[in-house]
Amino acid sequence: MSFHHFTVDVEEYFHPTAMAPVYPASEWDHLPRRSATVVPRVMDFLAEREVRGTFFILGWLAEREPSMVRTIAEAGHEVASHGFEHELVGRLGPAGFRSSVRESKGRLEDIVGVEVLGYRAPSFSITPGLEWAFDVLLEEGYHYDASLFPVSQHPTYGYPSAPLAPHWIERPSGRILEFPATTASVAGTTLPASGGAYFRLLPLSLVRMGLRQAQARRVPGMFYIHPWELDDWAPDVLGSRIQHVRTFLGRRRTWRRLQKLFDAFSFGSVAESYREAVEGDHAS
């Protein structure tokens, strides 16, 4: 293991599941978009450190910001799918999920002219009982998934039995390589330690611990962040206090924390690890 994965879930501040009551999909086209402003800052940050990451891009956003998607790819970063409309996998159902991942993959590939290898479900929403999603992904031409979070504490996601290391998932449609979110073992309890709100709201030491424990297992850890968590601007949210905290609190320190994380660890894209795994599998 030579690096951990740096990933960005490219979506707008009005897309998170927690914000759905405040920003229904019918209003999205009337709201100001911010990702095209923030993503270049992320790419500059990575360029200064000669790091290539993976950008899981929402199809809805790619459709409206194709130049942003092309810029990401032209800078050498991996473009991957975050679905089309940021809906939970269970709510979409098999037919809706197929439509979402097919449309997202097609839009992204049309924009960048490169095959999209990977997928991450909105809100890590492939959970126990939804394993049919892996068959759909395989049938739609995906090669790896990054949707499983091996935790049990979260009310809307978690796959507690998932292995902590990257692993092949065997399905009737074939096999797909899974890159799970990173966790940290603290006093015998498995805690989420992969990024996002955990990075903003909890001690930085938790994410560091998760990545160090991954290193000790000689596997890459997974870090993720959203553009709206790195933005200086935030909307006036009319929803509940808990919605605002979950989505926006702690943003002012994310860049500083990101710098500290990069000072301590090396990062790369998921595609790099996927290709290494496939090459190693063929060699054996």
PDB file of C-alpha atoms in Angstrom, residues 33-235:
ATOM      1  CA  ARG A  33     -24.659  26.249  -8.104  1.00  0.00           C
ATOM      2  CA  ARG A  34     -21.302  26.415  -6.332  1.00  0.00           C
ATOM      3  CA  SER A  35     -19.321  23.318  -7.361  1.00  0.00           C
ATOM      4  CA  ALA A  36     -17.788  24.915 -10.468  1.00  0.00           C
ATOM      5  CA  THR A  37     -16.310  27.575  -8.165  1.00  0.00           C
ATOM      6  CA  VAL A  38     -14.967  25.226  -5.499  1.00  0.00           C
ATOM      7  CA  VAL A  39     -13.706  22.279  -7.573  1.00  0.00           C
ATOM      8  CA  PRO A  40     -10.911  24.326  -9.255  1.00  0.00           C
ATOM      9  CA  ARG A  41      -9.595  25.188  -5.782  1.00  0.00           C
ATOM     10  CA  VAL A  42      -9.516  21.481  -4.954  1.00  0.00           C
ATOM     11  CA  MET A  43      -7.659  20.717  -8.171  1.00  0.00           C
ATOM     12  CA  ASP A  44      -5.128  23.487  -7.472  1.00  0.00           C
ATOM     13  CA  PHE A  45      -4.588  22.018  -4.006  1.00  0.00           C
ATOM     14  CA  LEU A  46      -3.959  18.569  -5.525  1.00  0.00           C
ATOM     15  CA  ALA A  47      -1.756  19.923  -8.313  1.00  0.00           C
ATOM     16  CA  GLU A  48       0.534  21.626  -5.808  1.00  0.00           C
ATOM     17  CA  ARG A  49       1.052  18.204  -4.203  1.00  0.00           C
ATOM     18  CA  GLU A  50       1.162  16.232  -7.473  1.00  0.00           C
ATOM     19  CA  VAL A  51      -1.816  14.113  -6.404  1.00  0.00           C
ATOM     20  CA  ARG A  52      -4.472  12.662  -8.683  1.00  0.00           C
ATOM     21  CA  GLY A  53      -7.784  11.904  -7.036  1.00  0.00           C
ATOM     22  CA  THR A  54     -11.157  10.421  -7.895  1.00  0.00           C
ATOM     23  CA  PHE A  55     -14.150  12.692  -8.444  1.00  0.00           C
ATOM     24  CA  PHE A  56     -17.498  10.885  -8.067  1.00  0.00           C
ATOM     25  CA  ILE A  57     -19.704  13.257 -10.054  1.00  0.00           C
ATOM     26  CA  LEU A  58     -23.474  13.487  -9.929  1.00  0.00           C
ATOM     27  CA  GLY A  59     -24.959  13.089 -13.406  1.00  0.00           C
ATOM     28  CA  TRP A  60     -27.479  15.881 -12.837  1.00  0.00           C
ATOM     29  CA  LEU A  61     -24.618  18.271 -12.114  1.00  0.00           C
ATOM     30  CA  ALA A  62     -22.413  17.013 -14.946  1.00  0.00           C
ATOM     31  CA  GLU A  63     -25.259  17.724 -17.353  1.00  0.00           C
ATOM     32  CA  ARG A  64     -25.267  21.366 -16.225  1.00  0.00           C
ATOM     33  CA  GLU A  65     -21.514  21.839 -15.695  1.00  0.00           C
ATOM     34  CA  PRO A  66     -19.819  19.830 -18.476  1.00  0.00           C
ATOM     35  CA  SER A  67     -16.809  22.147 -18.637  1.00  0.00           C
ATOM     36  CA  MET A  68     -16.099  21.437 -14.956  1.00  0.00           C
ATOM     37  CA  VAL A  69     -16.141  17.697 -15.680  1.00  0.00           C
ATOM     38  CA  ARG A  70     -13.807  18.097 -18.652  1.00  0.00           C
ATOM     39  CA  THR A  71     -11.410  20.213 -16.585  1.00  0.00           C
ATOM     40  CA  ILE A  72     -11.268  17.506 -13.902  1.00  0.00           C
ATOM     41  CA  ALA A  73     -10.417  14.844 -16.476  1.00  0.00           C
ATOM     42  CA  GLU A  74      -7.924  17.031 -18.344  1.00  0.00           C
ATOM     43  CA  ALA A  75      -6.049  17.607 -15.073  1.00  0.00           C
ATOM     44  CA  GLY A  76      -5.469  13.844 -14.853  1.00  0.00           C
ATOM     45  CA  HIS A  77      -8.044  13.025 -12.195  1.00  0.00           C
ATOM     46  CA  GLU A  78     -10.385  10.070 -12.379  1.00  0.00           C
ATOM     47  CA  VAL A  79     -14.008  10.808 -13.273  1.00  0.00           C
ATOM     48  CA  ALA A  80     -16.409   8.332 -11.637  1.00  0.00           C
ATOM     49  CA  SER A  81     -20.167   8.142 -11.120  1.00  0.00           C
ATOM     50  CA  HIS A  82     -22.223   9.293  -8.142  1.00  0.00           C
ATOM     51  CA  GLY A  83     -25.492   8.301  -9.811  1.00  0.00           C
ATOM     52  CA  PHE A  84     -27.705  10.784 -11.592  1.00  0.00           C
ATOM     53  CA  GLU A  85     -30.195  12.378  -9.189  1.00  0.00           C
ATOM     54  CA  HIS A  86     -28.753  11.781  -5.675  1.00  0.00           C
ATOM     55  CA  GLU A  87     -31.477   9.446  -4.514  1.00  0.00           C
ATOM     56  CA  LEU A  88     -30.989   6.587  -2.058  1.00  0.00           C
ATOM     57  CA  VAL A  89     -30.563   3.219  -3.773  1.00  0.00           C
ATOM     58  CA  GLY A  90     -33.412   1.598  -1.840  1.00  0.00           C
ATOM     59  CA  ARG A  91     -35.824   4.357  -2.830  1.00  0.00           C
ATOM     60  CA  LEU A  92     -34.895   4.032  -6.493  1.00  0.00           C
ATOM     61  CA  GLY A  93     -35.485   0.281  -6.624  1.00  0.00           C
ATOM     62  CA  PRO A  94     -33.858  -1.950  -9.275  1.00  0.00           C
ATOM     63  CA  ALA A  95     -35.393  -0.253 -12.333  1.00  0.00           C
ATOM     64  CA  GLY A  96     -34.799   3.291 -11.083  1.00  0.00           C
ATOM     65  CA  PHE A  97     -31.277   2.429  -9.989  1.00  0.00           C
ATOM     66  CA  ARG A  98     -30.450   0.989 -13.394  1.00  0.00           C
ATOM     67  CA  SER A  99     -31.701   4.130 -15.087  1.00  0.00           C
ATOM     68  CA  SER A 100     -29.687   6.326 -12.689  1.00  0.00           C
ATOM     69  CA  VAL A 101     -26.342   4.563 -13.075  1.00  0.00           C
ATOM     70  CA  ARG A 102     -26.786   4.090 -16.825  1.00  0.00           C
ATOM     71  CA  GLU A 103     -27.617   7.734 -17.463  1.00  0.00           C
ATOM     72  CA  SER A 104     -24.839   9.005 -15.204  1.00  0.00           C
ATOM     73  CA  LYS A 105     -22.194   6.782 -16.798  1.00  0.00           C
ATOM     74  CA  GLY A 106     -23.317   7.697 -20.279  1.00  0.00           C
ATOM     75  CA  ARG A 107     -23.330  11.443 -19.621  1.00  0.00           C
ATOM     76  CA  LEU A 108     -19.896  11.403 -18.019  1.00  0.00           C
ATOM     77  CA  GLU A 109     -18.336   9.283 -20.752  1.00  0.00           C
ATOM     78  CA  ASP A 110     -19.825  11.516 -23.440  1.00  0.00           C
ATOM     79  CA  ILE A 111     -18.234  14.541 -21.762  1.00  0.00           C
ATOM     80  CA  VAL A 112     -14.738  13.162 -21.076  1.00  0.00           C
ATOM     81  CA  GLY A 113     -14.401  10.437 -23.726  1.00  0.00           C
ATOM     82  CA  VAL A 114     -12.990   7.988 -21.182  1.00  0.00           C
ATOM     83  CA  GLU A 115     -14.589   4.881 -19.688  1.00  0.00           C
ATOM     84  CA  VAL A 116     -16.084   5.399 -16.221  1.00  0.00           C
ATOM     85  CA  LEU A 117     -14.913   2.525 -14.028  1.00  0.00           C
ATOM     86  CA  GLY A 118     -16.374   3.271 -10.620  1.00  0.00           C
ATOM     87  CA  TYR A 119     -19.501   4.197  -8.712  1.00  0.00           C
ATOM     88  CA  ARG A 120     -20.355   5.521  -5.259  1.00  0.00           C
ATOM     89  CA  ALA A 121     -23.960   5.510  -4.069  1.00  0.00           C
ATOM     90  CA  PRO A 122     -25.399   8.750  -2.673  1.00  0.00           C
ATOM     91  CA  SER A 123     -25.187   8.590   1.128  1.00  0.00           C
ATOM     92  CA  PHE A 124     -23.420   5.183   0.913  1.00  0.00           C
ATOM     93  CA  SER A 125     -26.897   3.743   0.459  1.00  0.00           C
ATOM     94  CA  ILE A 126     -26.104   0.204  -0.655  1.00  0.00           C
ATOM     95  CA  THR A 127     -27.119  -1.522   2.570  1.00  0.00           C
ATOM     96  CA  PRO A 128     -27.937  -5.137   3.550  1.00  0.00           C
ATOM     97  CA  GLY A 129     -30.763  -6.428   1.384  1.00  0.00           C
ATOM     98  CA  LEU A 130     -29.809  -4.264  -1.606  1.00  0.00           C
ATOM     99  CA  GLU A 131     -27.094  -6.530  -3.004  1.00  0.00           C
ATOM    100  CA  TRP A 132     -28.970  -6.624  -6.328  1.00  0.00           C
ATOM    101  CA  ALA A 133     -27.363  -3.221  -6.903  1.00  0.00           C
ATOM    102  CA  PHE A 134     -24.030  -4.940  -7.580  1.00  0.00           C
ATOM    103  CA  ASP A 135     -25.610  -6.997 -10.362  1.00  0.00           C
ATOM    104  CA  VAL A 136     -27.015  -3.843 -11.922  1.00  0.00           C
ATOM    105  CA  LEU A 137     -23.638  -2.106 -11.724  1.00  0.00           C
ATOM    106  CA  LEU A 138     -21.917  -5.051 -13.387  1.00  0.00           C
ATOM    107  CA  GLU A 139     -24.554  -5.277 -16.098  1.00  0.00           C
ATOM    108  CA  GLU A 140     -24.184  -1.537 -16.777  1.00  0.00           C
ATOM    109  CA  GLY A 141     -20.421  -1.826 -17.238  1.00  0.00           C
ATOM    110  CA  TYR A 142     -19.008  -0.687 -13.888  1.00  0.00           C
ATOM    111  CA  HIS A 143     -15.831  -2.321 -12.611  1.00  0.00           C
ATOM    112  CA  TYR A 144     -15.654  -1.185  -8.985  1.00  0.00           C
ATOM    113  CA  ASP A 145     -17.895   0.185  -6.264  1.00  0.00           C
ATOM    114  CA  ALA A 146     -17.134   2.473  -3.303  1.00  0.00           C
ATOM    115  CA  SER A 147     -20.505   2.483  -1.524  1.00  0.00           C
ATOM    116  CA  LEU A 148     -20.149   0.217   1.499  1.00  0.00           C
ATOM    117  CA  PHE A 149     -19.575   1.760   4.936  1.00  0.00           C
ATOM    118  CA  PRO A 150     -18.723  -0.986   7.471  1.00  0.00           C
ATOM    119  CA  VAL A 151     -20.521   0.667  10.422  1.00  0.00           C
ATOM    120  CA  SER A 152     -23.765   0.138  12.315  1.00  0.00           C
ATOM    121  CA  GLN A 153     -24.298   3.490  14.075  1.00  0.00           C
ATOM    122  CA  HIS A 154     -25.726   5.573  11.225  1.00  0.00           C
ATOM    123  CA  PRO A 155     -29.542   5.657  10.933  1.00  0.00           C
ATOM    124  CA  THR A 156     -29.720   5.565   7.116  1.00  0.00           C
ATOM    125  CA  TYR A 157     -26.621   3.688   5.932  1.00  0.00           C
ATOM    126  CA  GLY A 158     -24.058   1.108   6.937  1.00  0.00           C
ATOM    127  CA  TYR A 159     -23.019  -2.413   5.966  1.00  0.00           C
ATOM    128  CA  PRO A 160     -21.584  -3.765   9.239  1.00  0.00           C
ATOM    129  CA  SER A 161     -20.489  -7.129   7.843  1.00  0.00           C
ATOM    130  CA  ALA A 162     -18.451  -5.661   4.984  1.00  0.00           C
ATOM    131  CA  PRO A 163     -14.714  -6.402   5.128  1.00  0.00           C
ATOM    132  CA  LEU A 164     -12.595  -3.391   6.005  1.00  0.00           C
ATOM    133  CA  ALA A 165     -10.180  -3.952   3.115  1.00  0.00           C
ATOM    134  CA  PRO A 166     -10.833  -3.728  -0.648  1.00  0.00           C
ATOM    135  CA  HIS A 167     -12.372  -7.023  -1.755  1.00  0.00           C
ATOM    136  CA  TRP A 168     -14.040  -8.736  -4.680  1.00  0.00           C
ATOM    137  CA  ILE A 169     -17.805  -9.238  -4.462  1.00  0.00           C
ATOM    138  CA  GLU A 170     -18.960 -12.317  -6.364  1.00  0.00           C
ATOM    139  CA  ARG A 171     -22.402 -12.019  -7.985  1.00  0.00           C
ATOM    140  CA  PRO A 172     -24.378 -13.948 -10.602  1.00  0.00           C
ATOM    141  CA  SER A 173     -23.512 -11.169 -13.074  1.00  0.00           C
ATOM    142  CA  GLY A 174     -19.785 -11.448 -12.368  1.00  0.00           C
ATOM    143  CA  ARG A 175     -17.587  -9.854  -9.762  1.00  0.00           C
ATOM    144  CA  ILE A 176     -16.993  -6.271  -8.792  1.00  0.00           C
ATOM    145  CA  LEU A 177     -14.176  -4.812  -6.690  1.00  0.00           C
ATOM    146  CA  GLU A 178     -15.396  -3.046  -3.553  1.00  0.00           C
ATOM    147  CA  PHE A 179     -13.468  -0.185  -1.940  1.00  0.00           C
ATOM    148  CA  PRO A 180     -15.175   0.388   1.433  1.00  0.00           C
ATOM    149  CA  ALA A 181     -15.158   3.585   3.444  1.00  0.00           C
ATOM    150  CA  THR A 182     -12.537   3.757   6.187  1.00  0.00           C
ATOM    151  CA  THR A 183     -13.330   3.064   9.815  1.00  0.00           C
ATOM    152  CA  ALA A 184     -11.361   3.262  13.063  1.00  0.00           C
ATOM    153  CA  SER A 185     -11.414   0.701  15.844  1.00  0.00           C
ATOM    154  CA  VAL A 186     -11.688   2.542  19.161  1.00  0.00           C
ATOM    155  CA  ALA A 187     -11.983   0.527  22.389  1.00  0.00           C
ATOM    156  CA  GLY A 188     -13.462  -2.384  20.475  1.00  0.00           C
ATOM    157  CA  THR A 189     -16.005  -0.238  18.620  1.00  0.00           C
ATOM    158  CA  THR A 190     -15.884   0.377  14.861  1.00  0.00           C
ATOM    159  CA  LEU A 191     -16.387   4.074  14.147  1.00  0.00           C
ATOM    160  CA  PRO A 192     -16.736   5.909  10.809  1.00  0.00           C
ATOM    161  CA  ALA A 193     -13.474   7.712   9.997  1.00  0.00           C
ATOM    162  CA  SER A 194     -13.503   8.369   6.282  1.00  0.00           C
ATOM    163  CA  GLY A 195     -14.274  12.059   5.782  1.00  0.00           C
ATOM    164  CA  GLY A 196     -17.312  14.231   5.239  1.00  0.00           C
ATOM    165  CA  ALA A 197     -19.109  15.319   8.400  1.00  0.00           C
ATOM    166  CA  TYR A 198     -16.846  13.068  10.470  1.00  0.00           C
ATOM    167  CA  PHE A 199     -13.890  15.087   9.182  1.00  0.00           C
ATOM    168  CA  ARG A 200     -15.586  18.423   9.890  1.00  0.00           C
ATOM    169  CA  LEU A 201     -17.219  17.725  13.250  1.00  0.00           C
ATOM    170  CA  LEU A 202     -15.119  15.110  15.055  1.00  0.00           C
ATOM    171  CA  PRO A 203     -11.477  15.286  16.174  1.00  0.00           C
ATOM    172  CA  LEU A 204      -9.032  15.069  13.287  1.00  0.00           C
ATOM    173  CA  SER A 205      -7.301  12.302  15.211  1.00  0.00           C
ATOM    174  CA  LEU A 206     -10.181   9.943  14.379  1.00  0.00           C
ATOM    175  CA  VAL A 207      -9.594  10.146  10.615  1.00  0.00           C
ATOM    176  CA  ARG A 208      -5.859   9.883  11.166  1.00  0.00           C
ATOM    177  CA  MET A 209      -6.422   6.793  13.280  1.00  0.00           C
ATOM    178  CA  GLY A 210      -8.533   5.182  10.582  1.00  0.00           C
ATOM    179  CA  LEU A 211      -5.914   5.791   7.904  1.00  0.00           C
ATOM    180  CA  ARG A 212      -3.102   4.561  10.153  1.00  0.00           C
ATOM    181  CA  GLN A 213      -5.025   1.394  10.966  1.00  0.00           C
ATOM    182  CA  ALA A 214      -5.546   0.831   7.232  1.00  0.00           C
ATOM    183  CA  GLN A 215      -1.798   1.263   6.722  1.00  0.00           C
ATOM    184  CA  ALA A 216      -1.140  -1.300   9.452  1.00  0.00           C
ATOM    185  CA  ARG A 217      -3.323  -3.746   7.508  1.00  0.00           C
ATOM    186  CA  ARG A 218      -1.329  -2.808   4.378  1.00  0.00           C
ATOM    187  CA  VAL A 219      -4.431  -1.624   2.509  1.00  0.00           C
ATOM    188  CA  PRO A 220      -5.420   1.827   1.203  1.00  0.00           C
ATOM    189  CA  GLY A 221      -7.778   3.927   3.271  1.00  0.00           C
ATOM    190  CA  MET A 222     -10.613   5.950   1.767  1.00  0.00           C
ATOM    191  CA  PHE A 223     -11.065   9.684   2.309  1.00  0.00           C
ATOM    192  CA  TYR A 224     -13.991  11.654   0.900  1.00  0.00           C
ATOM    193  CA  ILE A 225     -15.125  15.273   0.934  1.00  0.00           C
ATOM    194  CA  HIS A 226     -17.804  17.373  -0.826  1.00  0.00           C
ATOM    195  CA  PRO A 227     -17.308  20.734  -2.578  1.00  0.00           C
ATOM    196  CA  TRP A 228     -19.803  22.433  -0.256  1.00  0.00           C
ATOM    197  CA  GLU A 229     -17.664  21.386   2.719  1.00  0.00           C
ATOM    198  CA  LEU A 230     -14.788  23.409   1.256  1.00  0.00           C
ATOM    199  CA  ASP A 231     -16.806  26.478   0.299  1.00  0.00           C
ATOM    200  CA  ASP A 232     -16.559  29.846   2.037  1.00  0.00           C
ATOM    201  CA  TRP A 233     -20.196  30.501   1.153  1.00  0.00           C
ATOM    202  CA  ALA A 234     -23.238  28.867   2.713  1.00  0.00           C
ATOM    203  CA  PRO A 235     -26.951  29.389   2.040  1.00  0.00           C
TER     204      PRO A 235
END
